[in-house]
């Protein structure tokens, strides 16, 4: 699904002046219920959870343009549906046109046609239903020590994993806890059916990839990317590739092994009883004592050969986090690349 998107276009000076003069705060709401549909503001959004639409006028120098530039940023899904968990949008052009028309109606101006708009940033997200929030918490907590090259991981217990980078930012989070933290107080006095919504998203885990300008430029090989050129499948491929790197999974072998008995069987079948037993004992030692301690007991050659054989066998060294599985630390057997998405 498409969540927050940021687009820009060149505009005439008179249009820029008109928008700037009227851009304190514009809002659409129901007089009967007090429900806020959307806000149009002249500052940046708080985050992807915001229902606001940011409308800003800027000098075009930073975009390589001589004229004034209009920048729109917001979640069309959130604006239209009041939530961004399901029943979303997959057509980039439809989303951009929707935001443009909101601004045209609010300011009573005519903006450039879609072919003159360019993409600056877009968030691609997928939600999955694990049916129980406890499972979502366990899954996120099990991923808390993932390693990602050149990125610092931020982890919030039960709630989210956040990795920020120059080209993309990756987020895996508990949709129910995120909603309660960021949105619940904003909509509980409206006619939004909070109870039904909370029941619906109890087991939702959300994978979000914020695709920034640098990634778009590298991917398309263009300095500026017209929104009419962009296809959702292409953006989905970026989402998939980025999360593949994070989770250390491969398109060709998504079968992972995450508990002691399954690890032992896999290794014996692949390497025979003798080598299989050696690798299994190595695996258990790493789980109990930690990789650094085990590494110190043996040569680099032996250590890295054993680690390679485990990974080549599909042994999950990410989610297991080298911890023995117990009832309190249950491994959630969930693969976002084959699991059914929430639509």
PDB file of N, CA, C and O in Angstrom, residues 7 42-43 58 73 75 101-103 119 131 143 149 158 170 172 175 183 230-231 308 313-314 316 320 341:
ATOM      1  N   UNK A   7       5.471  15.090  -3.175  1.00  0.00           N
ATOM      2  CA  UNK A   7       5.594  15.442  -4.587  1.00  0.00           C
ATOM      3  C   UNK A   7       5.785  16.955  -4.722  1.00  0.00           C
ATOM      4  O   UNK A   7       5.445  17.714  -3.809  1.00  0.00           O
ATOM      5  N   UNK A  42       1.191  24.646   6.563  1.00  0.00           N
ATOM      6  CA  UNK A  42       2.356  25.106   5.818  1.00  0.00           C
ATOM      7  C   UNK A  42       3.667  24.652   6.455  1.00  0.00           C
ATOM      8  O   UNK A  42       4.701  25.232   6.210  1.00  0.00           O
ATOM      9  N   UNK A  43       3.607  23.618   7.275  1.00  0.00           N
ATOM     10  CA  UNK A  43       4.810  23.065   7.889  1.00  0.00           C
ATOM     11  C   UNK A  43       4.881  21.569   7.600  1.00  0.00           C
ATOM     12  O   UNK A  43       3.938  20.982   7.076  1.00  0.00           O
ATOM     13  N   UNK A  58       8.174  26.947  -1.963  1.00  0.00           N
ATOM     14  CA  UNK A  58       9.613  27.080  -1.772  1.00  0.00           C
ATOM     15  C   UNK A  58      10.256  27.661  -3.020  1.00  0.00           C
ATOM     16  O   UNK A  58       9.677  27.608  -4.120  1.00  0.00           O
ATOM     17  N   UNK A  73       2.848  17.017   0.774  1.00  0.00           N
ATOM     18  CA  UNK A  73       3.289  15.829   1.497  1.00  0.00           C
ATOM     19  C   UNK A  73       2.175  15.365   2.428  1.00  0.00           C
ATOM     20  O   UNK A  73       1.649  16.146   3.226  1.00  0.00           O
ATOM     21  N   UNK A  75      -0.446  11.592   3.689  1.00  0.00           N
ATOM     22  CA  UNK A  75      -0.960  10.240   3.492  1.00  0.00           C
ATOM     23  C   UNK A  75      -2.386  10.341   2.956  1.00  0.00           C
ATOM     24  O   UNK A  75      -3.321  10.612   3.713  1.00  0.00           O
ATOM     25  N   UNK A 101      -5.981  17.595  -6.120  1.00  0.00           N
ATOM     26  CA  UNK A 101      -7.354  18.104  -6.139  1.00  0.00           C
ATOM     27  C   UNK A 101      -7.781  18.655  -4.788  1.00  0.00           C
ATOM     28  O   UNK A 101      -8.547  19.630  -4.730  1.00  0.00           O
ATOM     29  N   UNK A 102      -7.307  18.051  -3.700  1.00  0.00           N
ATOM     30  CA  UNK A 102      -7.597  18.598  -2.371  1.00  0.00           C
ATOM     31  C   UNK A 102      -7.077  20.025  -2.260  1.00  0.00           C
ATOM     32  O   UNK A 102      -7.764  20.914  -1.736  1.00  0.00           O
ATOM     33  N   UNK A 103      -5.865  20.252  -2.754  1.00  0.00           N
ATOM     34  CA  UNK A 103      -5.257  21.577  -2.662  1.00  0.00           C
ATOM     35  C   UNK A 103      -5.967  22.555  -3.599  1.00  0.00           C
ATOM     36  O   UNK A 103      -6.207  23.716  -3.233  1.00  0.00           O
ATOM     37  N   UNK A 119       8.304  13.136  -8.076  1.00  0.00           N
ATOM     38  CA  UNK A 119       8.285  12.379  -6.824  1.00  0.00           C
ATOM     39  C   UNK A 119       9.549  12.645  -6.019  1.00  0.00           C
ATOM     40  O   UNK A 119      10.659  12.511  -6.525  1.00  0.00           O
ATOM     41  N   UNK A 131      -3.002 -12.278  14.118  1.00  0.00           N
ATOM     42  CA  UNK A 131      -4.216 -12.633  14.872  1.00  0.00           C
ATOM     43  C   UNK A 131      -4.154 -12.335  16.371  1.00  0.00           C
ATOM     44  O   UNK A 131      -5.196 -12.143  16.986  1.00  0.00           O
ATOM     45  N   UNK A 143      13.331  -9.865  16.865  1.00  0.00           N
ATOM     46  CA  UNK A 143      14.148  -9.208  15.847  1.00  0.00           C
ATOM     47  C   UNK A 143      15.008  -8.084  16.410  1.00  0.00           C
ATOM     48  O   UNK A 143      15.707  -7.409  15.657  1.00  0.00           O
ATOM     49  N   UNK A 149      23.940  -3.465   7.707  1.00  0.00           N
ATOM     50  CA  UNK A 149      25.174  -2.728   7.397  1.00  0.00           C
ATOM     51  C   UNK A 149      24.959  -1.213   7.370  1.00  0.00           C
ATOM     52  O   UNK A 149      24.027  -0.707   6.755  1.00  0.00           O
ATOM     53  N   UNK A 158       8.312  -4.441  22.385  1.00  0.00           N
ATOM     54  CA  UNK A 158       6.945  -4.804  21.985  1.00  0.00           C
ATOM     55  C   UNK A 158       6.396  -3.946  20.849  1.00  0.00           C
ATOM     56  O   UNK A 158       5.408  -4.315  20.216  1.00  0.00           O
ATOM     57  N   UNK A 170      13.600   1.926   7.213  1.00  0.00           N
ATOM     58  CA  UNK A 170      12.782   0.731   7.391  1.00  0.00           C
ATOM     59  C   UNK A 170      12.174   0.716   8.783  1.00  0.00           C
ATOM     60  O   UNK A 170      12.840   1.041   9.760  1.00  0.00           O
ATOM     61  N   UNK A 172       9.475  -1.728  11.249  1.00  0.00           N
ATOM     62  CA  UNK A 172       8.597  -2.865  11.528  1.00  0.00           C
ATOM     63  C   UNK A 172       7.925  -2.547  12.848  1.00  0.00           C
ATOM     64  O   UNK A 172       8.609  -2.345  13.849  1.00  0.00           O
ATOM     65  N   UNK A 175       1.061  -2.431  14.908  1.00  0.00           N
ATOM     66  CA  UNK A 175       0.099  -1.428  14.463  1.00  0.00           C
ATOM     67  C   UNK A 175      -0.859  -1.021  15.575  1.00  0.00           C
ATOM     68  O   UNK A 175      -1.236   0.153  15.684  1.00  0.00           O
ATOM     69  N   UNK A 183      -2.667   7.919  17.573  1.00  0.00           N
ATOM     70  CA  UNK A 183      -3.946   8.307  16.982  1.00  0.00           C
ATOM     71  C   UNK A 183      -5.145   8.218  17.914  1.00  0.00           C
ATOM     72  O   UNK A 183      -6.148   8.899  17.689  1.00  0.00           O
ATOM     73  N   UNK A 230       6.215   6.361 -12.631  1.00  0.00           N
ATOM     74  CA  UNK A 230       6.412   5.427 -11.528  1.00  0.00           C
ATOM     75  C   UNK A 230       5.307   4.377 -11.482  1.00  0.00           C
ATOM     76  O   UNK A 230       4.124   4.703 -11.549  1.00  0.00           O
ATOM     77  N   UNK A 231       5.706   3.124 -11.357  1.00  0.00           N
ATOM     78  CA  UNK A 231       4.767   2.019 -11.235  1.00  0.00           C
ATOM     79  C   UNK A 231       4.879   1.403  -9.840  1.00  0.00           C
ATOM     80  O   UNK A 231       5.976   1.286  -9.294  1.00  0.00           O
ATOM     81  N   UNK A 308      29.218 -20.170   8.142  1.00  0.00           N
ATOM     82  CA  UNK A 308      28.783 -20.226   6.746  1.00  0.00           C
ATOM     83  C   UNK A 308      27.919 -21.456   6.493  1.00  0.00           C
ATOM     84  O   UNK A 308      26.884 -21.378   5.819  1.00  0.00           O
ATOM     85  N   UNK A 313      22.646 -23.568   5.243  1.00  0.00           N
ATOM     86  CA  UNK A 313      21.636 -24.586   5.528  1.00  0.00           C
ATOM     87  C   UNK A 313      20.275 -23.981   5.852  1.00  0.00           C
ATOM     88  O   UNK A 313      19.327 -24.704   6.144  1.00  0.00           O
ATOM     89  N   UNK A 314      20.185 -22.667   5.802  1.00  0.00           N
ATOM     90  CA  UNK A 314      18.924 -22.005   6.087  1.00  0.00           C
ATOM     91  C   UNK A 314      18.631 -21.855   7.560  1.00  0.00           C
ATOM     92  O   UNK A 314      17.491 -21.631   7.954  1.00  0.00           O
ATOM     93  N   UNK A 316      18.216 -19.956  10.800  1.00  0.00           N
ATOM     94  CA  UNK A 316      17.882 -18.558  11.035  1.00  0.00           C
ATOM     95  C   UNK A 316      18.726 -18.007  12.177  1.00  0.00           C
ATOM     96  O   UNK A 316      18.463 -18.268  13.341  1.00  0.00           O
ATOM     97  N   UNK A 320      16.186 -15.967  15.722  1.00  0.00           N
ATOM     98  CA  UNK A 320      16.502 -16.776  16.894  1.00  0.00           C
ATOM     99  C   UNK A 320      17.392 -16.017  17.864  1.00  0.00           C
ATOM    100  O   UNK A 320      17.345 -16.237  19.070  1.00  0.00           O
ATOM    101  N   UNK A 341      -0.890 -10.782   2.656  1.00  0.00           N
ATOM    102  CA  UNK A 341      -0.955  -9.388   3.069  1.00  0.00           C
ATOM    103  C   UNK A 341      -2.398  -8.982   3.411  1.00  0.00           C
ATOM    104  O   UNK A 341      -3.338  -9.510   2.855  1.00  0.00           O
TER     105      UNK A 341
END
